[in-house]
Coordinates of C-alpha atoms in Angstrom, one line a residue:
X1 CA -70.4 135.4 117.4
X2 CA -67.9 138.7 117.6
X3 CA -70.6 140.3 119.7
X4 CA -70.4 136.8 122.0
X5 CA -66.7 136.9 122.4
X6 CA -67.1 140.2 123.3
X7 CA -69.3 139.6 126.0
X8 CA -67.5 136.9 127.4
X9 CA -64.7 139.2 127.9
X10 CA -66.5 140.9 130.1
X11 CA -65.8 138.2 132.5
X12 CA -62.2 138.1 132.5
X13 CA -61.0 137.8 136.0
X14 CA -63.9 137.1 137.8
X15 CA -64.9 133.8 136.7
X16 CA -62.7 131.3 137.3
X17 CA -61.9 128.4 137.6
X18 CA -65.0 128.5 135.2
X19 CA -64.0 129.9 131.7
X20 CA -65.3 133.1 129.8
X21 CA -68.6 132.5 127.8
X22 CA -70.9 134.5 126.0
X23 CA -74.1 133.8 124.2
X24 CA -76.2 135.8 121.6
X25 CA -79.5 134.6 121.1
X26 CA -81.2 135.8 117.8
X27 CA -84.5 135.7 116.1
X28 CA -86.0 133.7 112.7
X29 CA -85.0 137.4 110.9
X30 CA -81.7 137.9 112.3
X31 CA -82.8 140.0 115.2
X32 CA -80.8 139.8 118.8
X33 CA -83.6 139.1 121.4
X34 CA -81.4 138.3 124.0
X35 CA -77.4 138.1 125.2
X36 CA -75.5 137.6 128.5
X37 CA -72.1 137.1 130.1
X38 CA -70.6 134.4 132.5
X39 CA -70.1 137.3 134.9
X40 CA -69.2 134.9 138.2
X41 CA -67.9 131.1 139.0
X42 CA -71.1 130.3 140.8
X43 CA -73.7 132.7 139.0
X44 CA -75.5 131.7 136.2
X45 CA -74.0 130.7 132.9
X46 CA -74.0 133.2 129.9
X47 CA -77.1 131.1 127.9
X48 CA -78.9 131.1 131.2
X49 CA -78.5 135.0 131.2
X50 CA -79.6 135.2 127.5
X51 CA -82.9 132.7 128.0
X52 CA -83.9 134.8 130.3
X53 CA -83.3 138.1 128.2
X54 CA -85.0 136.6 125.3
X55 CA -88.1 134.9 127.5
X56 CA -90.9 133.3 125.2
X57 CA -88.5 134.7 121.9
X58 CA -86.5 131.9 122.5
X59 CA -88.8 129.5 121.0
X60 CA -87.5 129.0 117.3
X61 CA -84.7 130.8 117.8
X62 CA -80.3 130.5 117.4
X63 CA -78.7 130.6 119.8
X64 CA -74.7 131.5 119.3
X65 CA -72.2 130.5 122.1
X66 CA -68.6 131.1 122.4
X67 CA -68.4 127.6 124.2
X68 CA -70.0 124.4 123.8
X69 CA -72.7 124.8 126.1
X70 CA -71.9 122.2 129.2
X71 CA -73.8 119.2 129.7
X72 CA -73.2 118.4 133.4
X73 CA -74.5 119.8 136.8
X74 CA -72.4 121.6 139.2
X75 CA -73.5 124.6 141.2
X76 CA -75.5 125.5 138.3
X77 CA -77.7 123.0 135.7
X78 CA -76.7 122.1 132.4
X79 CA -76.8 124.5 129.9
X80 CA -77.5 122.2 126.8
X81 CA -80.6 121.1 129.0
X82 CA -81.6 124.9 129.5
X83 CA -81.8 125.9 125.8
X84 CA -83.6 122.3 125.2
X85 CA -86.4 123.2 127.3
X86 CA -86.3 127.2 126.3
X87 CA -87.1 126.3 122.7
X88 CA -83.7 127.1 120.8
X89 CA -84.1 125.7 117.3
X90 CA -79.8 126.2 116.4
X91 CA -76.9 126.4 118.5
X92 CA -73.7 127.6 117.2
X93 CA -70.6 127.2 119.1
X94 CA -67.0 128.2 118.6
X95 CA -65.1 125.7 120.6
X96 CA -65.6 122.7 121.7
X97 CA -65.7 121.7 125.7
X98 CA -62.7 119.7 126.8
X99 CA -63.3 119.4 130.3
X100 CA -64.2 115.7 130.1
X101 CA -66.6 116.0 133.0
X102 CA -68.7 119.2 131.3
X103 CA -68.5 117.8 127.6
X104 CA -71.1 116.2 125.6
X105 CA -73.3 119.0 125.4
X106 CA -73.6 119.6 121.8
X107 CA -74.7 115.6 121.7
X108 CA -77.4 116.3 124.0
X109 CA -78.9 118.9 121.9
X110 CA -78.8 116.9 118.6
X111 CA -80.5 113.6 120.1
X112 CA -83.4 116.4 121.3
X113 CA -83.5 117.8 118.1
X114 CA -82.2 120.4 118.0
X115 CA -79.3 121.5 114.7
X116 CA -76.1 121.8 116.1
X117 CA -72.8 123.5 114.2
X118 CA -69.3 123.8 115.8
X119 CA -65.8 126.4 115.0
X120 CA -67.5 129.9 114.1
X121 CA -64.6 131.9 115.3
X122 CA -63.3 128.9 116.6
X123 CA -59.5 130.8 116.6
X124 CA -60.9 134.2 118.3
X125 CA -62.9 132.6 120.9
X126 CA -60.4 130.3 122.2
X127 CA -57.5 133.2 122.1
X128 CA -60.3 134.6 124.6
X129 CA -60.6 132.0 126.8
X130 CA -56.8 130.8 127.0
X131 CA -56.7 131.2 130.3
X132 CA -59.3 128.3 131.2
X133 CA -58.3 125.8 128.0
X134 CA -54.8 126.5 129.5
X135 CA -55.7 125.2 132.8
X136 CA -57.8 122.5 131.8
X137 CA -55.1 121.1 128.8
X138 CA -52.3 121.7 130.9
X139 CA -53.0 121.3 134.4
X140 CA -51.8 125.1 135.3
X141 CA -52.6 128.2 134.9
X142 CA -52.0 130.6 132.1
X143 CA -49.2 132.5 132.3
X144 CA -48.6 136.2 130.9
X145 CA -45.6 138.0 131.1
X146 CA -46.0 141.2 131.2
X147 CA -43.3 144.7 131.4
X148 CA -42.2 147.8 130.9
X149 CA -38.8 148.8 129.3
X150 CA -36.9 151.2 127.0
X151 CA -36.9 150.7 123.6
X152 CA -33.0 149.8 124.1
X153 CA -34.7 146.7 126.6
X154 CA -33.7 148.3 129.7
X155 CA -35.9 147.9 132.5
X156 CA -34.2 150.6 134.7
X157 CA -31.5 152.8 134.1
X158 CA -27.7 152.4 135.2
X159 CA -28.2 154.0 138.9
X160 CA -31.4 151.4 139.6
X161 CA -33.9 154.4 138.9
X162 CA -37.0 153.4 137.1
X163 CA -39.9 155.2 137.8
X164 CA -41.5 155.9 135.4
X165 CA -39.5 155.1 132.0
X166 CA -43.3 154.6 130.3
X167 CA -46.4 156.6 130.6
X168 CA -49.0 157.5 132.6
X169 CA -51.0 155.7 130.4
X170 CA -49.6 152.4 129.8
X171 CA -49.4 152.3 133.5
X172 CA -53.2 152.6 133.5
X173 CA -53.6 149.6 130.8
X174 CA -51.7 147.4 133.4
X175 CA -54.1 148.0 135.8
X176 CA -56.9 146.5 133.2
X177 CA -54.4 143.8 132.6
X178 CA -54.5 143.0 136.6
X179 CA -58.1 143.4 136.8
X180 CA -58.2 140.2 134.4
X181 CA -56.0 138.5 135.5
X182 CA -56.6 136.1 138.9
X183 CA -52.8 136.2 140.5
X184 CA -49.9 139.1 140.0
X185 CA -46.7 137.1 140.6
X186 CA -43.5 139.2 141.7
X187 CA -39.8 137.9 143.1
X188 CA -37.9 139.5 145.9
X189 CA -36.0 141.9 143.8
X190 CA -39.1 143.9 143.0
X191 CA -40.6 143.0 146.0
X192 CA -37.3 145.0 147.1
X193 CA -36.8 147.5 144.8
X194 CA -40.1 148.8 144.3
X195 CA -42.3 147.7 147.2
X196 CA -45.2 147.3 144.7
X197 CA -48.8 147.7 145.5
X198 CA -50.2 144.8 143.1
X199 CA -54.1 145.7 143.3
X200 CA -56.1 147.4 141.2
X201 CA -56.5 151.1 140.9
X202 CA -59.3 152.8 138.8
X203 CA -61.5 150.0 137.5
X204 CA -64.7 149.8 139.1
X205 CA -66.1 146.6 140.4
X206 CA -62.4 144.7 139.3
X207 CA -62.1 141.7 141.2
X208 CA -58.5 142.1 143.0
X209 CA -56.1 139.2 142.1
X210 CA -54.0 137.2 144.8
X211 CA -51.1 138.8 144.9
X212 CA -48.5 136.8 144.9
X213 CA -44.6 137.5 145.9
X214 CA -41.8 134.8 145.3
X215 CA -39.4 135.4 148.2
X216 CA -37.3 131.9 148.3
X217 CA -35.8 133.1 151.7
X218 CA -38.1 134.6 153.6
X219 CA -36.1 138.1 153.7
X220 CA -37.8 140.3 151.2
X221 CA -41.6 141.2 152.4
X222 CA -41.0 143.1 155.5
X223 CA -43.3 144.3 158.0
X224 CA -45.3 147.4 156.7
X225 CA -44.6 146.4 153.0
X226 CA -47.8 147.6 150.6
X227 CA -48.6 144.1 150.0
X228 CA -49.4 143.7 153.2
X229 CA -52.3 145.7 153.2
X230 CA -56.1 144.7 152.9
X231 CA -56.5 145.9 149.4
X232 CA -56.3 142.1 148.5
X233 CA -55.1 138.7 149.8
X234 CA -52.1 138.5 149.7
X235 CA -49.6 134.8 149.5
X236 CA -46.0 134.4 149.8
X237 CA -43.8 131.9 148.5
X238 CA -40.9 130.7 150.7
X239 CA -38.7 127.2 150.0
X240 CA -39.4 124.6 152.3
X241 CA -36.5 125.1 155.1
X242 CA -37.3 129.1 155.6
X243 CA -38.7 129.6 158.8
X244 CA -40.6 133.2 158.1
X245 CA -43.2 134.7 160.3
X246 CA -45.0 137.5 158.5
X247 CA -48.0 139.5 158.4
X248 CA -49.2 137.4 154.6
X249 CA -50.4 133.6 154.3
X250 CA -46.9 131.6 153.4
X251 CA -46.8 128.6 151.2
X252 CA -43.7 126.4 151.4
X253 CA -42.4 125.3 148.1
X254 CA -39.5 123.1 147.1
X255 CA -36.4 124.6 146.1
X256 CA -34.7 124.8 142.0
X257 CA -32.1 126.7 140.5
X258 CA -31.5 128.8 142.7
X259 CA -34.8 129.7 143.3
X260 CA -38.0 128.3 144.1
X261 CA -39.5 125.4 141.4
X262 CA -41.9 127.3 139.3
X263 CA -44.0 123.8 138.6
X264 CA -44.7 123.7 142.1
X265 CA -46.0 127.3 142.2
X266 CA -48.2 126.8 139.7
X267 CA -49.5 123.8 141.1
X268 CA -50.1 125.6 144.0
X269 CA -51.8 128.4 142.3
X270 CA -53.7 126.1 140.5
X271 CA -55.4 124.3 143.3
X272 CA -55.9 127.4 144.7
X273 CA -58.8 128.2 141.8
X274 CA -55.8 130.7 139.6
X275 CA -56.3 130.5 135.8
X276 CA -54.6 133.4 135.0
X277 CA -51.5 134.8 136.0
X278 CA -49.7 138.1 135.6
X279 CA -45.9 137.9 135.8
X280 CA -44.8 141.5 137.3
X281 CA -41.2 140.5 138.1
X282 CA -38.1 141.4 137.3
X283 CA -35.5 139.9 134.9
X284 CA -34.6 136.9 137.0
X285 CA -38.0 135.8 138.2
X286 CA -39.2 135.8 134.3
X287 CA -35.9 134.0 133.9
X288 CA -36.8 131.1 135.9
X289 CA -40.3 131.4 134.3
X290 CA -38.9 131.0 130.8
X291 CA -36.5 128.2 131.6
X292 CA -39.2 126.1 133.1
X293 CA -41.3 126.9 130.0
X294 CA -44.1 128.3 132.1
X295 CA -44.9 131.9 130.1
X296 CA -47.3 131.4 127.5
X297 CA -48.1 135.1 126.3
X298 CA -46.1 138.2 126.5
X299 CA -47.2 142.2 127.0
X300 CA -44.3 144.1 126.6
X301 CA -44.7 148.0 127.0
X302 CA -41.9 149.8 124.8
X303 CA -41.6 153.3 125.5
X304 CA -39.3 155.7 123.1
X305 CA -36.6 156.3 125.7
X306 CA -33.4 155.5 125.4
X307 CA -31.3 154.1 128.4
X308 CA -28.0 153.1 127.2
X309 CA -27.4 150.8 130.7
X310 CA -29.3 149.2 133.8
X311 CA -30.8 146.2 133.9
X312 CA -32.2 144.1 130.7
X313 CA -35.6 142.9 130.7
X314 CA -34.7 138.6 130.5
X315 CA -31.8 137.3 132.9
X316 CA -31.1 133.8 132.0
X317 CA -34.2 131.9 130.4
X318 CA -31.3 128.8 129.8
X319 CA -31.1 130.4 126.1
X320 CA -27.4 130.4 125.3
X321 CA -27.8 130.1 121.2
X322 CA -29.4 131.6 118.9
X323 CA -31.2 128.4 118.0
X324 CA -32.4 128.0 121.5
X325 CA -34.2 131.6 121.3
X326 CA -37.8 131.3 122.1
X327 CA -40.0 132.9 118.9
X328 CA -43.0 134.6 119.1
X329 CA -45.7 135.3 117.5
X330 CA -47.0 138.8 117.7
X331 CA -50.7 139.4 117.9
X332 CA -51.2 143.0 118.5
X333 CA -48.8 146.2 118.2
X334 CA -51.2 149.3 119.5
X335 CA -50.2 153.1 120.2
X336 CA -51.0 153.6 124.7
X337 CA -49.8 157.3 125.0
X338 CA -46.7 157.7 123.5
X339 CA -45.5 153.6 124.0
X340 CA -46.4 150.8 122.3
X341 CA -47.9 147.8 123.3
X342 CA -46.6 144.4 122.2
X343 CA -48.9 141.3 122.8
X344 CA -47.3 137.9 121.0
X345 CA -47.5 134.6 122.0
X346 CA -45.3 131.8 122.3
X347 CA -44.7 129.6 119.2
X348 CA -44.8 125.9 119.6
X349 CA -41.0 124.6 119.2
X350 CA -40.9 121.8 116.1
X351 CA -39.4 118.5 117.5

């Protein structure tokens, strides 16, 4: 099942709206005869991939999944069906389906026989595939805030000047973060500031994400901006009364605090196929995120610098005490260069 979750990674940012998935298919004596990816929404599934890896040493065989294998027909057939008619004596799953129109899967392979057992690795799969149970619980995409600051939480120093406060190499991991993610969101004041680029650089056959600039007024994307150009599509965000002719596809939004209403922009992503999104922006875009409780996970890259002033990395949130702070849980602490790389998650509030 580690070797399926593994797999199914392999799929991040390309497959959605459809989630990750992988499948190992082994043998009476243990042996793996067969294994495959969801590698593309429309392609085939991840067991379809395996049957056909395994071929006739499917007959008898287990067949381990990271998701319960669907049980309806879209622009591919059902799974359950597939490893039905391929033979598979066992499936083991790791979480169940809860896309009521793909579920009942693991009930179609009992009633033909075959042994079913659910929630191997029921916690690692689904931390894998948060992205899609996000979407499908919540009716949004997943959201991950992701950025760079000094270990004194200063995303730039006192005179604006940021580049580059971490390394070489954490900027390359962010780049792998992109490439797995389905839409980079940014605000006007990096938009601004940095004139950001937004695709992905040095992974081959990445799928580019949507990028995505929140610029309420219309004033901050201006012609010959990097965004602009065809490394990917490109979509910016404008309230509803902004008249703004630009080079980009514009989406009107309504207006909130000050802002643009982040509900509304994740609808819209939503609709528009995004599962995943990377936060890029600055302090008061991830402010408006926080407030409208619309960040879900957290990558923060520390480096060992020391700024002293500039800008912190949170403006706002609508934290004013210390009881309203938002906790997290941490996940991961690893060593990129000389930074370190924070991954936590948020922790349900108790009502």
């Amino acid at each position: 099942m580690r070797r399926a979750i593994a797999l199914a990674a392999r799929g991040l940012g390309s497959t959605s709206p459809n989630p990750v998935v992988g499948c190992v298919i082994v043998d009476a004596s243990g042996e793996t005869v067969g294994e495959g990816y969801h590698q593309r929404a429309g392609g085939p599934h991840a067991e379809v991939h395996a049957l056909r890896a395994a071929g006739e040493k499917a007959r008898g065989a287990t067949a381990l999944v990271t998701l319960e294998p669907c049980n309806h027909t879209g622009r591919t057939g059902p799974c359950a069906q597939a490893l039905i008619d391929a033979g598979i004596a066992r499936v083991v799953y790791a979480v169940g389906d809860p896309n009521p129109t793909a579920t009942g899967g693991a009930q179609r392979l009992r009633t033909a026989g075959v042994d079913v057992a659910a929630g191997l690795l029921e916690a690692e799969a689904a931390a894998g595939n948060a992205a899609w149970l996000t979407s499908v619980r919540l009716g949004r995409p997943h959201v991950t805030w992701k950025y760079a600051a000094s270990l004194d939480g200063r995303i730039a120093a006192g005179d604006g000047s940021s580049r580059w406060i971490t390394s070489a190499e954490a900027r390359a991991d962010v780049h792998r973060l992109r490439a797995e993610c389905d839409a980079v969101v940014v605000g006007s004041g990096t938009q601004r500031a940095d004139d950001p680029h937004l695709a992905v650089r040095g992974i081959e056959g990445a799928v580019q994400p949507l990028r995505v600039v929140v610029d309420t007024n219309g004033t901050a994307v201006k012609p010959g901006a990097r965004v602009l150009d065809d490394a990917a599509p490109t979509l910016v965000a404008i309230a509803q009364n902004v008249s703004a002719e630009g080079a980009a596809e514009t989406v009107r939004l309504p207006r909130a605090d000050g802002g643009l209403d982040i509900h509304a922009l994740l609808g819209e992503l939503h609709a528009r196929g995004v599962r995943a999104v990377l936060l890029e922006g600055g302090p008061t875009l991830a402010g408006a995120f926080v407030a409208a409780g619309a960040v879900d996970r957290v990558v923060a890259y520390l480096a060992p610098v020391l700024l002293g002033a500039g800008p912190a990395v949170l403006s706002g949130g609508g934290i004013t005490t210390i009881t309203e702070a938002l906790r997290l849980d941490v996940s991961e602490t690893v060593r990129i260069g000389p930074d370190l790389r924070v991954t936590a998650t948020l922790v349900a509030k108790e009502h």
